Short mmCIF file of C-alpha atoms and ligand atoms in Angstrom, two decimals:
data_model
loop_
_atom_site.label_atom_id
_atom_site.label_comp_id
_atom_site.label_asym_id
_atom_site.label_seq_id
_atom_site.Cartn_x
_atom_site.Cartn_y
_atom_site.Cartn_z
CA UNK U 68 -37.49 40.81 22.24
CA UNK U 69 -40.73 40.74 24.18
CA UNK U 70 -42.38 37.95 26.14
CA UNK U 71 -45.89 37.13 24.94
CA UNK U 72 -46.78 34.63 27.64
CA UNK U 73 -45.42 32.51 30.47
CA UNK U 74 -46.70 29.10 31.56
CA UNK U 75 -45.71 27.05 34.58
CA UNK U 76 -46.61 23.53 35.59
CA UNK U 77 -45.69 21.00 38.25
CA UNK U 78 -43.50 18.11 37.15
CA UNK U 79 -41.72 15.27 38.95
CA UNK U 80 -37.98 15.29 39.57
CA UNK U 81 -35.69 12.26 39.59
CA UNK U 82 -36.58 11.18 43.14
CA UNK U 83 -40.36 11.56 42.94
CA UNK U 84 -40.65 15.05 44.38
CA UNK U 85 -42.37 17.96 42.69
CA UNK U 86 -40.53 20.69 40.89
CA UNK U 87 -41.52 23.21 38.23
CA UNK U 88 -41.32 23.47 34.47
CA UNK U 89 -41.51 26.96 32.99
CA UNK U 90 -42.32 27.82 29.39
CA UNK U 91 -41.64 31.30 28.04
CA UNK U 92 -43.25 32.30 24.74
CA UNK U 93 -41.74 35.24 22.86
CA UNK U 94 -43.75 37.60 20.71
CA UNK U 95 -42.58 35.83 17.55
CA UNK U 96 -44.11 32.60 18.86
CA UNK U 97 -40.83 30.95 19.87
CA UNK U 98 -41.08 28.90 23.06
CA UNK U 99 -38.30 28.02 25.50
CA UNK U 100 -38.85 25.50 28.25
CA UNK U 101 -36.90 24.79 31.46
CA UNK U 102 -37.35 22.35 34.31
CA UNK U 103 -35.65 23.14 37.58
CA UNK U 104 -33.41 20.74 39.55
CA UNK U 105 -32.94 20.51 43.32
CA UNK U 106 -30.23 19.30 45.70
CA UNK U 107 -29.91 16.35 48.09
CA UNK U 108 -26.86 17.72 49.89
CA UNK U 109 -27.52 21.43 49.55
CA UNK U 110 -25.13 24.11 50.70
CA UNK U 111 -26.50 26.26 53.52
CA UNK U 112 -25.87 29.44 51.51
CA UNK U 113 -27.91 28.39 48.49
CA UNK U 114 -30.82 30.67 47.64
CA UNK U 115 -34.31 29.72 48.79
CA UNK U 116 -36.40 27.22 46.88
CA UNK U 117 -40.15 27.78 46.97
CA UNK U 118 -42.44 24.75 47.00
CA UNK U 119 -43.67 23.91 43.46
CA UNK U 120 -47.33 24.88 43.91
CA UNK U 121 -46.40 28.22 45.52
CA UNK U 122 -43.81 28.89 42.80
CA UNK U 123 -46.49 28.43 40.12
CA UNK U 124 -48.68 30.86 41.97
CA UNK U 125 -45.84 33.41 42.00
CA UNK U 126 -45.33 32.99 38.24
CA UNK U 127 -49.03 33.73 37.68
CA UNK U 128 -48.76 36.76 39.95
CA UNK U 129 -45.69 38.34 38.34
CA UNK U 130 -46.12 37.47 34.68
CA UNK U 131 -48.02 40.63 33.82
CA UNK U 132 -44.96 42.62 34.93
CA UNK U 133 -42.83 40.72 32.40
CA UNK U 134 -45.13 40.40 29.40
CA UNK U 135 -44.75 43.08 26.72
CA UNK U 136 -41.49 44.54 28.05
CA UNK U 137 -38.43 44.73 25.80
CA UNK U 138 -35.64 42.43 27.05
CA UNK U 139 -32.63 42.54 24.74
CA UNK U 140 -30.93 39.59 26.40
CA UNK U 141 -31.19 37.12 29.28
CA UNK U 142 -29.28 39.64 31.37
CA UNK U 143 -32.02 42.25 30.89
CA UNK U 144 -34.68 39.80 32.08
CA UNK U 145 -32.54 38.59 35.00
CA UNK U 146 -31.82 42.11 36.22
CA UNK U 147 -35.55 42.85 36.14
CA UNK U 148 -36.24 39.63 38.08
CA UNK U 149 -33.59 40.50 40.66
CA UNK U 150 -35.15 43.93 41.13
CA UNK U 151 -38.58 42.38 41.56
CA UNK U 152 -37.30 39.89 44.13
CA UNK U 153 -34.97 42.31 45.90
CA UNK U 154 -33.92 39.89 48.67
CA UNK U 155 -30.52 38.39 49.48
CA UNK U 156 -31.79 34.77 49.37
CA UNK U 157 -34.42 35.10 46.63
CA UNK U 158 -36.93 34.47 49.39
CA UNK U 159 -39.67 36.54 47.79
CA UNK U 160 -39.88 34.91 44.36
CA UNK U 161 -37.75 31.78 44.95
CA UNK U 162 -34.48 30.81 43.28
CA UNK U 163 -36.29 27.98 41.50
CA UNK U 164 -38.92 30.35 40.07
CA UNK U 165 -36.24 32.75 38.85
CA UNK U 166 -34.13 29.99 37.33
CA UNK U 167 -37.08 28.50 35.45
CA UNK U 168 -37.83 31.89 33.90
CA UNK U 169 -34.18 32.72 33.23
CA UNK U 170 -33.37 29.42 31.50
CA UNK U 171 -36.62 29.19 29.53
CA UNK U 172 -36.07 32.73 28.21
CA UNK U 173 -32.42 31.92 27.37
CA UNK U 174 -33.47 28.90 25.31
CA UNK U 175 -36.19 30.86 23.52
CA UNK U 176 -33.99 33.80 22.63
CA UNK U 177 -31.28 31.46 21.33
CA UNK U 178 -33.82 29.89 18.97
CA UNK U 179 -35.04 33.31 17.82
CA UNK U 180 -31.47 34.39 17.09
CA UNK U 181 -30.87 31.11 15.21
CA UNK U 182 -28.18 30.01 17.63
CA UNK U 183 -27.63 26.83 19.53
CA UNK U 184 -28.14 27.56 23.23
CA UNK U 185 -24.41 27.08 23.91
CA UNK U 186 -23.58 29.66 21.23
CA UNK U 187 -25.94 32.20 22.74
CA UNK U 188 -24.44 31.60 26.20
CA UNK U 189 -20.97 32.16 24.79
CA UNK U 190 -22.18 35.47 23.35
CA UNK U 191 -23.61 36.46 26.73
CA UNK U 192 -20.34 35.72 28.50
CA UNK U 193 -18.01 37.08 25.80
CA UNK U 194 -19.91 39.74 23.83
CA UNK U 195 -16.66 41.03 22.35
CA UNK U 196 -15.76 37.75 20.60
CA UNK U 197 -17.59 37.01 17.31
CA UNK U 198 -19.00 33.47 17.27
CA UNK U 199 -17.34 32.72 13.91
CA UNK U 200 -13.84 32.85 15.40
CA UNK U 201 -14.55 30.54 18.31
CA UNK U 202 -13.14 27.08 18.27
CA UNK U 203 -15.45 25.45 20.81
CA UNK U 204 -13.84 22.68 22.86
CA UNK U 205 -15.58 19.97 24.84
CA UNK U 206 -14.96 19.84 28.59
CA UNK U 207 -13.42 16.88 30.40
CA UNK U 208 -15.82 14.56 32.21
CA UNK U 209 -15.88 13.75 35.91
CA UNK U 210 -17.94 10.61 35.50
CA UNK U 211 -19.48 9.07 38.59
CA UNK U 212 -18.68 5.41 39.36
CA UNK U 213 -19.65 4.89 43.01
CA UNK U 214 -21.61 6.99 45.45
CA UNK U 215 -21.99 7.10 49.21
CA UNK U 216 -22.83 9.66 51.90
CA UNK U 217 -26.22 11.30 51.47
CA UNK U 218 -26.53 9.90 47.92
CA UNK U 219 -26.03 6.17 48.43
CA UNK U 220 -26.60 3.17 50.65
CA UNK U 221 -23.04 1.87 51.00
CA UNK U 222 -20.79 2.45 54.05
CA UNK U 223 -18.75 5.02 52.13
CA UNK U 224 -18.83 8.45 53.76
CA UNK U 225 -17.51 10.15 50.62
CA UNK U 226 -20.44 11.18 48.45
CA UNK U 227 -18.95 10.81 44.97
CA UNK U 228 -16.16 8.71 43.44
CA UNK U 229 -15.54 9.90 39.88
CA UNK U 230 -13.15 9.03 37.06
CA UNK U 231 -11.80 11.97 35.08
CA UNK U 232 -11.94 11.07 31.40
CA UNK U 233 -11.42 12.93 28.13
CA UNK U 234 -14.22 11.14 26.28
CA UNK U 235 -17.68 9.90 27.27
CA UNK U 236 -17.20 6.36 25.85
CA UNK U 237 -14.13 5.81 28.02
CA UNK U 238 -16.13 6.78 31.12
CA UNK U 239 -18.88 4.39 30.09
CA UNK U 240 -16.31 1.62 29.68
CA UNK U 241 -14.98 2.13 33.23
CA UNK U 242 -18.54 2.30 34.59
CA UNK U 243 -19.47 -1.01 32.94
CA UNK U 244 -16.23 -2.64 34.13
CA UNK U 245 -16.99 -1.63 37.73
CA UNK U 246 -20.53 -2.97 37.30
CA UNK U 247 -19.27 -6.32 36.00
CA UNK U 248 -16.72 -6.61 38.78
CA UNK U 249 -19.36 -5.90 41.44
CA UNK U 250 -21.61 -8.48 39.85
CA UNK U 251 -18.79 -11.06 39.90
CA UNK U 252 -18.21 -10.30 43.57
CA UNK U 253 -21.89 -10.97 44.23
CA UNK U 254 -22.49 -7.34 45.15
CA UNK U 255 -25.50 -5.24 44.32
CA UNK U 256 -25.35 -3.15 41.16
CA UNK U 257 -28.40 -1.11 42.12
CA UNK U 258 -27.71 2.56 41.67
CA UNK U 259 -27.91 5.60 43.95
CA UNK U 260 -29.35 9.08 43.45
CA UNK U 261 -26.97 9.99 40.63
CA UNK U 262 -26.79 6.63 38.88
CA UNK U 263 -23.69 5.15 40.51
CA UNK U 264 -23.15 1.91 42.40
CA UNK U 265 -23.43 1.95 46.15
CA UNK U 266 -23.13 -1.65 47.36
CA UNK U 267 -23.79 -2.41 50.98
CA UNK U 268 -20.66 -2.88 53.04
CA UNK U 269 -18.42 -0.90 50.67
CA UNK U 270 -16.45 1.77 52.52
CA UNK U 271 -14.34 4.60 51.10
CA UNK U 272 -11.23 2.50 50.49
CA UNK U 273 -13.13 -0.40 48.90
CA UNK U 274 -14.91 2.04 46.58
CA UNK U 275 -11.58 3.57 45.57
CA UNK U 276 -9.92 0.18 45.14
CA UNK U 277 -12.55 -1.20 42.80
CA UNK U 278 -12.54 1.79 40.48
CA UNK U 279 -8.74 2.16 40.50
CA UNK U 280 -8.52 -1.35 39.05
CA UNK U 281 -10.02 -0.17 35.79
CA UNK U 282 -8.16 3.11 35.33
CA UNK U 283 -5.30 3.48 32.88
CA UNK U 284 -3.68 6.87 33.24
CA UNK U 285 -6.97 8.42 34.38
CA UNK U 286 -7.23 10.14 37.73
CA UNK U 287 -9.93 10.12 40.40
CA UNK U 288 -12.05 13.06 41.54
CA UNK U 289 -13.86 12.92 44.89
CA UNK U 290 -16.74 14.95 46.24
CA UNK U 291 -16.66 14.53 50.00
CA UNK U 292 -19.59 16.92 50.60
CA UNK U 293 -18.12 17.21 54.10
CA UNK U 294 -20.91 19.47 55.39
CA UNK U 295 -23.34 16.56 55.14
CA UNK U 296 -21.36 14.05 57.24
CA UNK U 297 -20.18 13.98 60.87
CA UNK U 298 -16.67 15.45 61.36
CA UNK U 299 -15.30 12.05 62.38
CA UNK U 300 -16.35 10.60 59.02
CA UNK U 301 -14.15 13.01 57.07
CA UNK U 302 -11.45 10.75 55.60
CA UNK U 303 -7.71 10.94 56.20
CA UNK U 304 -6.71 12.75 53.02
CA UNK U 305 -2.97 12.16 53.36
CA UNK U 306 -3.57 8.42 53.36
CA UNK U 307 -5.99 8.48 50.44
CA UNK U 308 -3.75 10.74 48.35
CA UNK U 309 -0.79 8.43 48.94
CA UNK U 310 -2.67 5.25 48.12
CA UNK U 311 -4.88 6.26 45.18
CA UNK U 312 -4.49 8.37 42.00
CA UNK U 313 -6.70 11.21 43.27
CA UNK U 314 -6.22 14.57 41.56
CA UNK U 315 -9.31 16.51 42.64
CA UNK U 316 -11.19 16.82 45.94
CA UNK U 317 -14.45 18.75 46.27
CA UNK U 318 -15.70 20.08 49.61
CA UNK U 319 -13.06 18.29 51.71
CA UNK U 320 -14.24 20.24 54.76
CA UNK U 321 -17.46 21.71 56.12
CA UNK U 322 -18.86 24.90 54.66
CA UNK U 323 -18.39 26.84 57.92
CA UNK U 324 -14.83 25.66 58.43
CA UNK U 325 -12.92 28.39 56.56
CA UNK U 326 -9.85 28.15 58.80
CA UNK U 327 -9.37 24.46 58.07
CA UNK U 328 -10.03 25.06 54.37
CA UNK U 329 -7.12 27.53 54.43
CA UNK U 330 -4.92 24.95 56.10
CA UNK U 331 -5.98 22.18 53.70
CA UNK U 332 -5.43 24.41 50.67
CA UNK U 333 -2.00 25.58 51.83
CA UNK U 334 -0.98 21.93 52.03
CA UNK U 335 -2.55 20.59 48.85
CA UNK U 336 -3.27 23.38 46.39
CA UNK U 337 -0.03 23.00 44.45
CA UNK U 338 -0.57 19.24 43.98
CA UNK U 339 -4.28 18.67 43.45
CA UNK U 340 -7.44 20.46 42.44
CA UNK U 341 -9.32 21.74 45.50
CA UNK U 342 -12.94 22.27 44.51
CA UNK U 343 -15.47 24.48 46.28
CA UNK U 344 -19.18 23.65 46.05
CA UNK U 345 -21.11 24.03 49.31
CA UNK U 346 -18.47 26.57 50.33
CA UNK U 347 -19.20 28.94 47.43
CA UNK U 348 -22.71 27.93 46.18
CA UNK U 349 -22.23 29.77 42.84
CA UNK U 350 -22.38 33.00 44.80
CA UNK U 351 -20.24 36.00 43.77
CA UNK U 352 -19.71 37.17 47.36
CA UNK U 353 -18.63 33.75 48.61
CA UNK U 354 -16.35 33.23 45.61
CA UNK U 355 -14.73 36.62 46.29
CA UNK U 356 -14.04 35.47 49.85
CA UNK U 357 -12.75 32.09 48.66
CA UNK U 358 -10.37 33.69 46.17
CA UNK U 359 -9.15 36.17 48.79
CA UNK U 360 -8.49 33.42 51.32
CA UNK U 361 -6.98 31.16 48.65
CA UNK U 362 -8.94 28.11 49.74
CA UNK U 363 -9.38 26.47 46.34
CA UNK U 364 -8.52 26.48 42.66
CA UNK U 365 -11.74 25.17 41.10
CA UNK U 366 -15.44 25.93 41.57
CA UNK U 367 -18.63 23.96 41.04
CA UNK U 368 -21.20 25.89 39.00
CA UNK U 369 -24.85 25.01 39.70
CA UNK U 370 -27.23 27.69 38.40
CA UNK U 371 -29.98 26.77 40.86
CA UNK U 372 -27.70 27.55 43.80
CA UNK U 373 -27.94 31.25 42.89
CA UNK U 374 -31.08 31.55 40.72
CA UNK U 375 -30.29 33.43 37.51
CA UNK U 376 -28.06 32.96 34.47
CA UNK U 377 -26.83 36.54 34.88
CA UNK U 378 -25.38 35.78 38.31
CA UNK U 379 -24.16 32.35 37.23
CA UNK U 380 -22.13 33.86 34.40
CA UNK U 381 -20.83 36.57 36.72
CA UNK U 382 -19.40 33.85 38.97
CA UNK U 383 -17.96 32.00 35.97
CA UNK U 384 -16.18 35.17 34.82
CA UNK U 385 -14.82 35.88 38.30
CA UNK U 386 -13.53 32.32 38.62
CA UNK U 387 -11.86 32.37 35.22
CA UNK U 388 -10.30 35.78 35.86
CA UNK U 389 -8.83 34.41 39.09
CA UNK U 390 -7.36 31.42 37.24
CA UNK U 391 -9.75 28.93 38.84
CA UNK U 392 -11.02 25.92 36.92
CA UNK U 393 -14.77 25.77 36.29
CA UNK U 394 -16.90 22.63 36.72
CA UNK U 395 -20.55 22.70 35.62
CA UNK U 396 -22.59 20.31 37.74
CA UNK U 397 -25.98 18.58 37.84
CA UNK U 398 -27.90 18.17 41.11
CA UNK U 399 -28.76 15.22 43.31
CA UNK U 400 -32.43 15.58 42.41
CA UNK U 401 -32.48 16.55 38.78
CA UNK U 402 -34.78 16.63 35.76
CA UNK U 403 -34.48 15.65 32.12
CA UNK U 404 -33.53 19.22 31.21
CA UNK U 405 -30.21 19.25 29.34
CA UNK U 406 -29.59 23.00 29.60
CA UNK U 407 -26.42 22.57 31.69
CA UNK U 408 -24.76 20.74 28.78
CA UNK U 409 -25.15 23.90 26.70
CA UNK U 410 -24.06 25.99 29.66
CA UNK U 411 -20.87 23.93 30.03
CA UNK U 412 -19.88 24.27 26.37
CA UNK U 413 -21.09 27.88 26.16
CA UNK U 414 -18.84 29.01 29.00
CA UNK U 415 -16.09 26.63 27.87
CA UNK U 416 -15.94 24.96 31.25
CA UNK U 417 -12.97 22.81 32.12
CA UNK U 418 -15.08 19.90 33.39
CA UNK U 419 -18.63 18.65 33.64
CA UNK U 420 -19.94 16.62 36.53
CA UNK U 421 -23.19 15.03 35.37
CA UNK U 422 -23.27 11.77 37.35
CA UNK U 423 -23.20 8.27 35.90
CA UNK U 424 -24.10 7.23 32.38
CA UNK U 425 -27.30 5.74 33.83
CA UNK U 426 -30.66 7.19 34.95
CA UNK U 427 -32.52 9.22 32.35
CA UNK U 428 -31.93 12.62 33.92
CA UNK U 429 -28.13 12.11 33.77
CA UNK U 430 -28.14 10.42 30.36
CA UNK U 431 -30.12 13.33 28.87
CA UNK U 432 -27.19 15.62 29.65
CA UNK U 433 -24.55 13.26 28.27
CA UNK U 434 -26.60 12.75 25.12
CA UNK U 435 -26.85 16.50 24.57
CA UNK U 436 -23.07 16.75 25.03
CA UNK U 437 -22.62 14.06 22.39
CA UNK U 438 -24.90 16.07 20.10
CA UNK U 439 -22.95 19.28 20.75
CA UNK U 440 -19.64 17.48 20.17
CA UNK U 441 -20.88 16.60 16.70
CA UNK U 442 -21.96 20.22 16.04
CA UNK U 443 -18.83 22.10 17.05
P1 PGA O 55 -26.60 17.80 45.56
O1 PGA O 55 -25.07 17.44 45.60
O2 PGA O 55 -27.29 16.55 45.99
O3 PGA O 55 -26.76 18.89 46.59
O4 PGA O 55 -26.96 18.26 44.22
C1 PGA O 55 -24.28 17.23 44.50
C2 PGA O 55 -22.90 17.75 44.84
O5 PGA O 55 -22.63 18.00 46.01
O6 PGA O 55 -22.11 17.97 43.96
ZN1 ZN O 56 -20.63 18.82 45.83
#
């Protein structure tokens, strides 16, 4: 398949900053479009993001090198892009530029091959398994109820308080119950960056207490995003694990603090899910290190942390081979693109973490998951 043309334009993300949308047109006229998210609490090892205007300029500059060349799959295009960039941090072309091209091409080629995007992704990851024999399953949902840290305005230092549910409607029910309860308490139900409540004066324990009220046998997942808060604000995990039904903790410690990660994991790994995000940044080298040092048992997958679908799927495969759980995640500053819903089902991820069932950019992803659930 050959690319006939590539178009880029500046669009707004969910917090009023500029990002890019990329459209890739194939030689049969099929068009795939992708808009690129960004992070609010980014890991230090994420690849470089180039400012939107400059990224568009780069697309104009490199497109002649991509047009008219035969790319059999997304991997072919991604390998070419990686060769053209040829830097460790994607500093020449920008991780955001590469991801826009990679995802837009992926969507276009799926259409050309008469596949849903999630089917095409499954083929990319598992070329040996015919699509007809696959019994696609939906992931579980880590649905966001309250947010603090860099994402909210409450006193909570933990960034994300999520309920783990098997079905979207159940998550929505808990979300609306928390909202009603906050309203009854005279607290604000304004939402934070990812659509969750973040009432003034609510600390970590109060946030956990209010959501625990509405859980049945569901468990809680936390994202502490510890790299973004002062060390003294990192909570006492023993206390929280004793007092609340928490089964998953993401980034409990800072991204430089490997020794304490090892200690934390040795204590908790057999009881809860220890999730790496800022520590591994969807990066094959960092995941290799994390597996070797046995610091976790689940990884957050965010394609824009690394830049291409090729590398993203490489990390997914490594994680699965090591027996780690896989969690596909949105970003703090996101767009209405619902590609990661297809990615999650395509790779058969264990969980998705797409924020609250509020704010258009989050809802777009849940609505695509609902659509996929009806298709599989
Ligand atoms: P982000 O954080 O704001 O960097 O996307 C989300 C997360 O840490 O999971
Ligand atoms: Zn995180």
